[in-house]
mmCIF file of C-alpha atoms in Angstrom:
data_model
loop_
_atom_site.group_PDB
_atom_site.id
_atom_site.type_symbol
_atom_site.label_atom_id
_atom_site.label_comp_id
_atom_site.label_asym_id
_atom_site.label_seq_id
_atom_site.Cartn_x
_atom_site.Cartn_y
_atom_site.Cartn_z
ATOM 1 C CA MET A 47 -44.363 74.112 -37.648
ATOM 2 C CA GLU A 48 -47.348 74.555 -35.345
ATOM 3 C CA ALA A 49 -50.442 75.938 -37.018
ATOM 4 C CA ILE A 50 -51.797 77.221 -33.685
ATOM 5 C CA LYS A 51 -49.876 77.869 -30.492
ATOM 6 C CA THR A 52 -51.096 79.609 -27.347
ATOM 7 C CA GLU A 53 -49.184 80.150 -24.116
ATOM 8 C CA ASN A 54 -50.832 81.052 -20.802
ATOM 9 C CA LEU A 55 -53.734 82.481 -22.792
ATOM 10 C CA THR A 56 -56.105 84.224 -20.388
ATOM 11 C CA LYS A 57 -59.146 86.409 -20.924
ATOM 12 C CA TYR A 58 -61.324 88.062 -18.305
ATOM 13 C CA TYR A 59 -64.377 90.182 -19.043
ATOM 14 C CA GLY A 60 -64.160 92.434 -16.018
ATOM 15 C CA LYS A 61 -64.341 89.956 -13.157
ATOM 16 C CA SER A 62 -65.984 87.278 -15.307
ATOM 17 C CA ARG A 63 -63.860 84.365 -16.458
ATOM 18 C CA GLY A 64 -63.360 83.703 -20.163
ATOM 19 C CA ILE A 65 -60.340 81.389 -20.382
ATOM 20 C CA VAL A 66 -57.449 80.840 -17.962
ATOM 21 C CA ASP A 67 -53.835 79.829 -18.747
ATOM 22 C CA LEU A 68 -54.762 77.977 -21.946
ATOM 23 C CA ASP A 69 -51.816 76.232 -23.626
ATOM 24 C CA LEU A 70 -52.769 74.874 -27.044
ATOM 25 C CA SER A 71 -50.518 73.310 -29.656
ATOM 26 C CA VAL A 72 -52.076 72.319 -32.984
ATOM 27 C CA ARG A 73 -49.708 70.747 -35.480
ATOM 28 C CA GLN A 74 -49.786 71.822 -39.091
ATOM 29 C CA GLY A 75 -51.874 69.427 -41.177
ATOM 30 C CA GLU A 76 -53.902 67.820 -38.370
ATOM 31 C CA VAL A 77 -57.600 67.856 -37.532
ATOM 32 C CA PHE A 78 -57.808 69.025 -33.935
ATOM 33 C CA GLY A 79 -60.933 68.919 -31.785
ATOM 34 C CA PHE A 80 -61.821 71.486 -29.148
ATOM 35 C CA ILE A 81 -64.480 70.019 -26.864
ATOM 36 C CA GLY A 82 -66.593 71.685 -24.222
ATOM 37 C CA PRO A 83 -70.153 72.668 -23.347
ATOM 38 C CA ASN A 84 -71.599 76.114 -23.921
ATOM 39 C CA GLY A 85 -69.851 78.645 -21.695
ATOM 40 C CA ALA A 86 -66.641 76.639 -21.353
ATOM 41 C CA GLY A 87 -64.543 79.219 -23.239
ATOM 42 C CA LYS A 88 -64.458 77.813 -26.773
ATOM 43 C CA SER A 89 -65.789 80.918 -28.532
ATOM 44 C CA THR A 90 -63.558 83.210 -26.465
ATOM 45 C CA THR A 91 -60.543 81.191 -27.601
ATOM 46 C CA ILE A 92 -61.604 81.406 -31.238
ATOM 47 C CA ARG A 93 -62.165 85.170 -31.069
ATOM 48 C CA ILE A 94 -58.632 85.602 -29.731
ATOM 49 C CA LEU A 95 -57.211 83.346 -32.461
ATOM 50 C CA LEU A 96 -58.922 85.558 -35.045
ATOM 51 C CA GLY A 97 -57.688 88.756 -33.408
ATOM 52 C CA LEU A 98 -61.261 89.908 -32.745
ATOM 53 C CA ILE A 99 -60.535 90.434 -29.044
ATOM 54 C CA SER A 100 -57.306 90.851 -27.116
ATOM 55 C CA PRO A 101 -56.263 88.517 -24.305
ATOM 56 C CA THR A 102 -55.832 89.735 -20.761
ATOM 57 C CA LYS A 103 -52.473 87.985 -20.793
ATOM 58 C CA GLY A 104 -50.612 85.341 -22.789
ATOM 59 C CA GLY A 105 -49.670 84.993 -26.430
ATOM 60 C CA THR A 106 -51.142 83.508 -29.615
ATOM 61 C CA GLN A 107 -49.329 82.451 -32.777
ATOM 62 C CA ILE A 108 -50.729 81.239 -36.104
ATOM 63 C CA PHE A 109 -48.117 79.582 -38.345
ATOM 64 C CA GLY A 110 -45.412 81.139 -36.183
ATOM 65 C CA MET A 111 -46.800 84.681 -36.490
ATOM 66 C CA ASP A 112 -47.989 86.694 -33.516
ATOM 67 C CA VAL A 113 -51.702 87.303 -34.077
ATOM 68 C CA ALA A 114 -51.709 90.727 -32.420
ATOM 69 C CA LYS A 115 -48.805 91.983 -34.553
ATOM 70 C CA ASN A 116 -49.677 90.278 -37.849
ATOM 71 C CA ARG A 117 -53.481 90.095 -37.801
ATOM 72 C CA GLU A 118 -54.059 90.976 -41.469
ATOM 73 C CA THR A 119 -51.477 88.475 -42.737
ATOM 74 C CA VAL A 120 -52.780 85.783 -40.379
ATOM 75 C CA LEU A 121 -56.400 86.258 -41.475
ATOM 76 C CA GLN A 122 -55.422 85.740 -45.125
ATOM 77 C CA LYS A 123 -54.476 82.178 -44.194
ATOM 78 C CA ILE A 124 -57.673 81.392 -42.267
ATOM 79 C CA GLY A 125 -61.172 80.277 -43.213
ATOM 80 C CA TYR A 126 -63.601 80.865 -40.351
ATOM 81 C CA LEU A 127 -67.011 79.262 -39.970
ATOM 82 C CA PRO A 128 -69.015 80.832 -37.107
ATOM 83 C CA ALA A 129 -71.694 78.951 -35.208
ATOM 84 C CA GLU A 130 -74.268 81.434 -36.480
ATOM 85 C CA ALA A 131 -73.770 83.506 -39.625
ATOM 86 C CA ILE A 132 -75.470 86.860 -40.253
ATOM 87 C CA PHE A 133 -75.522 88.345 -43.750
ATOM 88 C CA TYR A 134 -76.595 91.633 -45.293
ATOM 89 C CA PRO A 135 -80.347 91.429 -45.974
ATOM 90 C CA GLY A 136 -81.653 91.590 -49.526
ATOM 91 C CA MET A 137 -78.527 90.110 -51.105
ATOM 92 C CA LYS A 138 -78.487 86.959 -53.187
ATOM 93 C CA VAL A 139 -76.279 84.022 -52.231
ATOM 94 C CA LYS A 140 -74.005 84.571 -55.240
ATOM 95 C CA ASP A 141 -73.509 88.216 -54.251
ATOM 96 C CA ILE A 142 -72.581 87.255 -50.689
ATOM 97 C CA LEU A 143 -70.046 84.739 -52.004
ATOM 98 C CA LYS A 144 -68.560 87.263 -54.440
ATOM 99 C CA LEU A 145 -68.330 89.894 -51.707
ATOM 100 C CA SER A 146 -66.474 87.428 -49.487
ATOM 101 C CA ALA A 147 -64.054 86.601 -52.321
ATOM 102 C CA ASP A 148 -63.558 90.271 -53.243
ATOM 103 C CA LEU A 149 -62.682 91.131 -49.653
ATOM 104 C CA ARG A 150 -59.836 88.650 -49.986
ATOM 105 C CA LYS A 151 -58.991 89.975 -53.479
ATOM 106 C CA GLU A 152 -59.286 86.484 -54.946
ATOM 107 C CA ASP A 153 -61.229 84.899 -57.792
ATOM 108 C CA CYS A 154 -63.061 82.004 -56.139
ATOM 109 C CA THR A 155 -65.631 81.442 -58.887
ATOM 110 C CA ALA A 156 -64.776 77.830 -59.737
ATOM 111 C CA GLU A 157 -64.378 76.650 -56.143
ATOM 112 C CA SER A 158 -67.508 78.491 -55.062
ATOM 113 C CA LYS A 159 -69.574 76.851 -57.801
ATOM 114 C CA SER A 160 -68.237 73.387 -56.934
ATOM 115 C CA LEU A 161 -68.997 73.798 -53.223
ATOM 116 C CA CYS A 162 -72.525 75.083 -53.915
ATOM 117 C CA GLU A 163 -73.218 72.064 -56.098
ATOM 118 C CA ARG A 164 -71.967 69.621 -53.467
ATOM 119 C CA LEU A 165 -73.944 71.311 -50.704
ATOM 120 C CA GLN A 166 -77.045 71.728 -52.914
ATOM 121 C CA LEU A 167 -77.089 75.479 -52.372
ATOM 122 C CA ASP A 168 -79.071 77.685 -54.769
ATOM 123 C CA ARG A 169 -76.857 80.658 -55.614
ATOM 124 C CA ASN A 170 -79.779 82.718 -56.924
ATOM 125 C CA ARG A 171 -81.849 82.714 -53.717
ATOM 126 C CA LYS A 172 -81.890 85.743 -51.418
ATOM 127 C CA VAL A 173 -80.327 85.058 -48.030
ATOM 128 C CA ASP A 174 -83.469 86.421 -46.320
ATOM 129 C CA GLU A 175 -85.429 83.496 -47.796
ATOM 130 C CA LEU A 176 -83.046 80.789 -46.594
ATOM 131 C CA SER A 177 -83.521 78.401 -43.697
ATOM 132 C CA PHE A 178 -80.941 78.312 -40.907
ATOM 133 C CA GLY A 179 -79.373 75.225 -42.508
ATOM 134 C CA ASN A 180 -79.018 76.892 -45.898
ATOM 135 C CA ARG A 181 -77.556 80.022 -44.326
ATOM 136 C CA LYS A 182 -75.015 77.712 -42.691
ATOM 137 C CA LYS A 183 -74.169 76.375 -46.175
ATOM 138 C CA VAL A 184 -73.502 79.952 -47.367
ATOM 139 C CA ALA A 185 -71.138 80.426 -44.421
ATOM 140 C CA ILE A 186 -69.384 77.141 -45.246
ATOM 141 C CA VAL A 187 -68.742 78.227 -48.839
ATOM 142 C CA CYS A 188 -67.484 81.635 -47.645
ATOM 143 C CA ALA A 189 -65.053 79.889 -45.301
ATOM 144 C CA LEU A 190 -63.789 77.317 -47.812
ATOM 145 C CA GLN A 191 -63.909 78.913 -51.264
ATOM 146 C CA HIS A 192 -60.511 80.634 -51.006
ATOM 147 C CA CYS A 193 -58.804 77.343 -49.991
ATOM 148 C CA PRO A 194 -57.277 78.566 -46.697
ATOM 149 C CA GLU A 195 -54.330 76.921 -44.954
ATOM 150 C CA LEU A 196 -56.222 76.839 -41.635
ATOM 151 C CA LEU A 197 -59.921 76.214 -41.075
ATOM 152 C CA ILE A 198 -61.445 77.316 -37.766
ATOM 153 C CA LEU A 199 -64.872 75.723 -37.431
ATOM 154 C CA ASP A 200 -67.199 76.716 -34.583
ATOM 155 C CA GLU A 201 -70.085 74.229 -34.155
ATOM 156 C CA PRO A 202 -70.023 73.671 -37.937
ATOM 157 C CA THR A 203 -72.942 71.297 -38.482
ATOM 158 C CA GLY A 204 -75.736 73.140 -36.655
ATOM 159 C CA GLY A 205 -78.753 73.266 -38.943
ATOM 160 C CA LEU A 206 -77.411 70.749 -41.474
ATOM 161 C CA ASP A 207 -79.378 67.580 -42.110
ATOM 162 C CA PRO A 208 -77.517 64.236 -41.756
ATOM 163 C CA LEU A 209 -76.781 63.926 -45.488
ATOM 164 C CA MET A 210 -75.324 67.431 -45.614
ATOM 165 C CA GLN A 211 -73.314 66.767 -42.459
ATOM 166 C CA ARG A 212 -71.777 63.733 -44.138
ATOM 167 C CA GLU A 213 -70.985 65.724 -47.287
ATOM 168 C CA PHE A 214 -69.524 68.553 -45.218
ATOM 169 C CA PHE A 215 -67.110 66.271 -43.390
ATOM 170 C CA GLU A 216 -66.182 64.587 -46.666
ATOM 171 C CA ILE A 217 -65.154 68.016 -47.972
ATOM 172 C CA ILE A 218 -63.196 68.678 -44.764
ATOM 173 C CA ARG A 219 -61.377 65.337 -45.081
ATOM 174 C CA GLU A 220 -60.454 66.161 -48.684
ATOM 175 C CA ARG A 221 -59.092 69.549 -47.662
ATOM 176 C CA ASN A 222 -57.117 67.986 -44.825
ATOM 177 C CA GLN A 223 -55.593 65.435 -47.223
ATOM 178 C CA GLN A 224 -54.461 68.415 -49.305
ATOM 179 C CA GLY A 225 -52.656 69.853 -46.276
ATOM 180 C CA THR A 226 -55.252 72.094 -44.632
ATOM 181 C CA THR A 227 -55.138 72.274 -40.832
ATOM 182 C CA VAL A 228 -58.558 72.026 -39.174
ATOM 183 C CA PHE A 229 -59.503 73.357 -35.733
ATOM 184 C CA LEU A 230 -62.945 71.935 -34.907
ATOM 185 C CA SER A 231 -64.771 73.401 -31.916
ATOM 186 C CA SER A 232 -67.814 71.384 -30.936
ATOM 187 C CA HIS A 233 -69.941 69.986 -28.132
ATOM 188 C CA ILE A 234 -71.086 67.136 -30.398
ATOM 189 C CA LEU A 235 -68.660 64.465 -29.285
ATOM 190 C CA SER A 236 -69.358 62.053 -32.145
ATOM 191 C CA GLU A 237 -68.149 64.700 -34.615
ATOM 192 C CA VAL A 238 -64.856 64.990 -32.780
ATOM 193 C CA GLN A 239 -64.460 61.251 -32.265
ATOM 194 C CA CYS A 240 -65.046 60.452 -35.948
ATOM 195 C CA ASN A 241 -63.080 63.277 -37.545
ATOM 196 C CA CYS A 242 -60.236 64.390 -35.271
ATOM 197 C CA SER A 243 -56.844 62.838 -34.560
ATOM 198 C CA ARG A 244 -56.334 64.811 -31.318
ATOM 199 C CA ALA A 245 -58.525 66.895 -29.058
ATOM 200 C CA ALA A 246 -58.511 69.147 -26.014
ATOM 201 C CA ILE A 247 -61.270 69.203 -23.421
ATOM 202 C CA ILE A 248 -62.041 72.578 -21.842
ATOM 203 C CA ARG A 249 -64.033 73.186 -18.673
ATOM 204 C CA GLU A 250 -64.759 76.524 -17.020
ATOM 205 C CA GLY A 251 -62.094 78.198 -19.135
ATOM 206 C CA ARG A 252 -59.339 75.723 -18.341
ATOM 207 C CA MET A 253 -58.006 72.831 -20.405
ATOM 208 C CA ILE A 254 -58.476 69.668 -18.362
ATOM 209 C CA ALA A 255 -57.241 67.077 -20.887
ATOM 210 C CA CYS A 256 -55.479 66.962 -24.249
ATOM 211 C CA GLY A 257 -54.230 64.097 -26.387
ATOM 212 C CA SER A 258 -54.988 61.656 -29.171
ATOM 213 C CA MET A 259 -58.491 60.284 -29.409
ATOM 214 C CA ASP A 260 -57.103 56.884 -28.378
ATOM 215 C CA THR A 261 -55.394 58.404 -25.329
ATOM 216 C CA LEU A 262 -58.507 60.263 -24.231
ATOM 217 C CA ALA A 263 -60.477 57.041 -24.599
ATOM 218 C CA LYS A 264 -58.149 55.122 -22.272
ATOM 219 C CA THR A 265 -59.720 55.741 -18.900
ATOM 220 C CA ALA A 266 -59.734 53.264 -16.061
ATOM 221 C CA ALA A 267 -63.487 52.879 -16.462
ATOM 222 C CA LYS A 268 -65.164 50.017 -18.330
ATOM 223 C CA ARG A 269 -68.725 49.868 -19.548
ATOM 224 C CA VAL A 270 -70.395 46.704 -18.182
ATOM 225 C CA LEU A 271 -73.664 45.345 -19.570
ATOM 226 C CA LEU A 272 -75.051 42.200 -17.966
ATOM 227 C CA ARG A 273 -78.239 40.187 -17.882
ATOM 228 C CA GLY A 274 -79.166 38.370 -14.677
ATOM 229 C CA SER A 275 -79.045 39.101 -10.956
ATOM 230 C CA VAL A 276 -76.042 40.081 -8.867
ATOM 231 C CA ASP A 277 -75.505 42.143 -5.719
ATOM 232 C CA LEU A 278 -73.349 45.187 -6.592
ATOM 233 C CA THR A 279 -73.959 47.212 -3.426
ATOM 234 C CA ALA A 280 -70.675 46.203 -1.758
ATOM 235 C CA LEU A 281 -68.613 46.818 -4.916
ATOM 236 C CA THR A 282 -66.480 49.974 -5.046
ATOM 237 C CA GLY A 283 -66.202 51.800 -8.370
ATOM 238 C CA VAL A 284 -69.727 51.346 -9.752
ATOM 239 C CA ARG A 285 -71.228 54.443 -11.370
ATOM 240 C CA ASP A 286 -74.322 55.237 -13.447
ATOM 241 C CA LEU A 287 -76.019 51.941 -12.602
ATOM 242 C CA VAL A 288 -79.245 51.439 -14.545
ATOM 243 C CA THR A 289 -81.328 48.238 -14.356
ATOM 244 C CA ILE A 290 -84.262 47.631 -16.706
ATOM 245 C CA ASP A 291 -86.075 44.319 -17.170
ATOM 246 C CA GLY A 292 -83.232 42.272 -15.687
ATOM 247 C CA THR A 293 -80.513 43.992 -17.719
ATOM 248 C CA SER A 294 -78.007 46.152 -15.824
ATOM 249 C CA SER A 295 -75.602 48.698 -17.282
ATOM 250 C CA PHE A 296 -72.924 50.620 -15.386
ATOM 251 C CA LEU A 297 -69.472 52.158 -15.549
ATOM 252 C CA PHE A 298 -66.850 50.402 -13.429
ATOM 253 C CA SER A 299 -63.550 52.001 -12.385
ATOM 254 C CA GLY A 300 -62.551 49.719 -9.493
ATOM 255 C CA ASP A 301 -60.544 46.494 -9.190
ATOM 256 C CA ILE A 302 -61.540 44.242 -12.088
ATOM 257 C CA ASN A 303 -60.750 41.124 -10.019
ATOM 258 C CA GLN A 304 -63.251 42.174 -7.365
ATOM 259 C CA LEU A 305 -65.813 42.747 -10.101
ATOM 260 C CA LEU A 306 -65.277 39.258 -11.506
ATOM 261 C CA ARG A 307 -65.521 37.659 -8.065
ATOM 262 C CA GLN A 308 -68.761 39.508 -7.348
ATOM 263 C CA LEU A 309 -70.226 38.552 -10.717
ATOM 264 C CA SER A 310 -69.316 34.878 -10.212
ATOM 265 C CA ALA A 311 -71.366 34.886 -7.018
ATOM 266 C CA GLY A 312 -74.454 36.031 -8.900
ATOM 267 C CA ASN A 313 -76.705 34.442 -11.492
ATOM 268 C CA ILE A 314 -75.495 35.905 -14.817
ATOM 269 C CA SER A 315 -76.875 34.735 -18.164
ATOM 270 C CA ASP A 316 -74.951 37.165 -20.378
ATOM 271 C CA ILE A 317 -72.256 39.835 -19.975
ATOM 272 C CA HIS A 318 -70.473 42.348 -22.167
ATOM 273 C CA ILE A 319 -67.499 44.469 -21.001
ATOM 274 C CA SER A 320 -66.234 47.219 -23.317
ATOM 275 C CA GLU A 321 -64.416 50.540 -23.476
ATOM 276 C CA PRO A 322 -66.685 53.524 -22.750
ATOM 277 C CA ASP A 323 -67.574 55.752 -25.685
ATOM 278 C CA LEU A 324 -66.388 59.346 -25.936
ATOM 279 C CA GLU A 325 -69.616 60.696 -24.434
ATOM 280 C CA GLU A 326 -68.977 58.739 -21.245
ATOM 281 C CA ILE A 327 -65.299 59.701 -21.253
ATOM 282 C CA PHE A 328 -66.286 63.351 -21.605
ATOM 283 C CA LEU A 329 -68.551 63.093 -18.566
ATOM 284 C CA HIS A 330 -65.754 61.287 -16.714
ATOM 285 C CA TYR A 331 -63.430 64.253 -17.283
ATOM 286 C CA TYR A 332 -66.175 66.650 -16.253
ATOM 287 C CA GLU A 333 -66.794 65.020 -12.911
ATOM 288 C CA LYS A 334 -66.068 67.312 -10.023
ATOM 289 C CA GLY A 335 -66.188 66.266 -6.423
ATOM 290 C CA GLY A 336 -68.086 63.129 -7.342
ATOM 291 C CA GLU A 337 -70.732 65.082 -9.234
ATOM 292 C CA ARG A 338 -70.817 66.127 -12.844
ATOM 293 C CA ALA A 339 -69.986 69.748 -13.368
#
């Protein structure tokens, strides 16, 4: 069964574009990445998945259930972590966590305590006194303490220090191994590359690529790093050329045989040719008319 399925999902805010004809398919039990810069349509998609806003057209299903028709049942299966969490002022962390559990009519005491210990979150502090990072920890516990079948994470690590980020993703991996489906929306490409099995790239409200991380990484471009001197001006397919202190780095998407012939005519002391990382692949997909969008 698919955990998330959208068909021709479209949302306009008046004449302003939200998302257009978005077809997503997230398999049950996978960790799926949703990549795009701010304004690409990620948050709009999430709000529709949660039933917070209605689409202009198209349909959305969570575990085979229509979100619009079964919103309350669907939400019982979801843990949602927003990019920024806002809590009632004056309340202690433990009261916020209990309120979240009570709204779901569940006793989450043991799981809540365990998560707070792992995230080093003081349950007796007032939320007003917490840093942004510690407020994010409160939101994480609220999202995870009821052990949902589907986790929807929107920019989950903002405000967390590197050690807490590592612990957070360790918790997510454990939940996934127990069968939880994870939908990870992020513009931090390393998070997606390290933690997701598949991902979709969204630009200006439209999905421009979707597949396994290995598939997305297989572009025609190669990253070339060389030390020495060579004339690259006549070579087609060279992009992002940077030369510093005799070391040149560039992306090459042309004929590899032409590249080798051109390099052999130069004076090269060292060379390294590799696959581009996800950051470079992301920019490759975002190119538009020869310029990055």
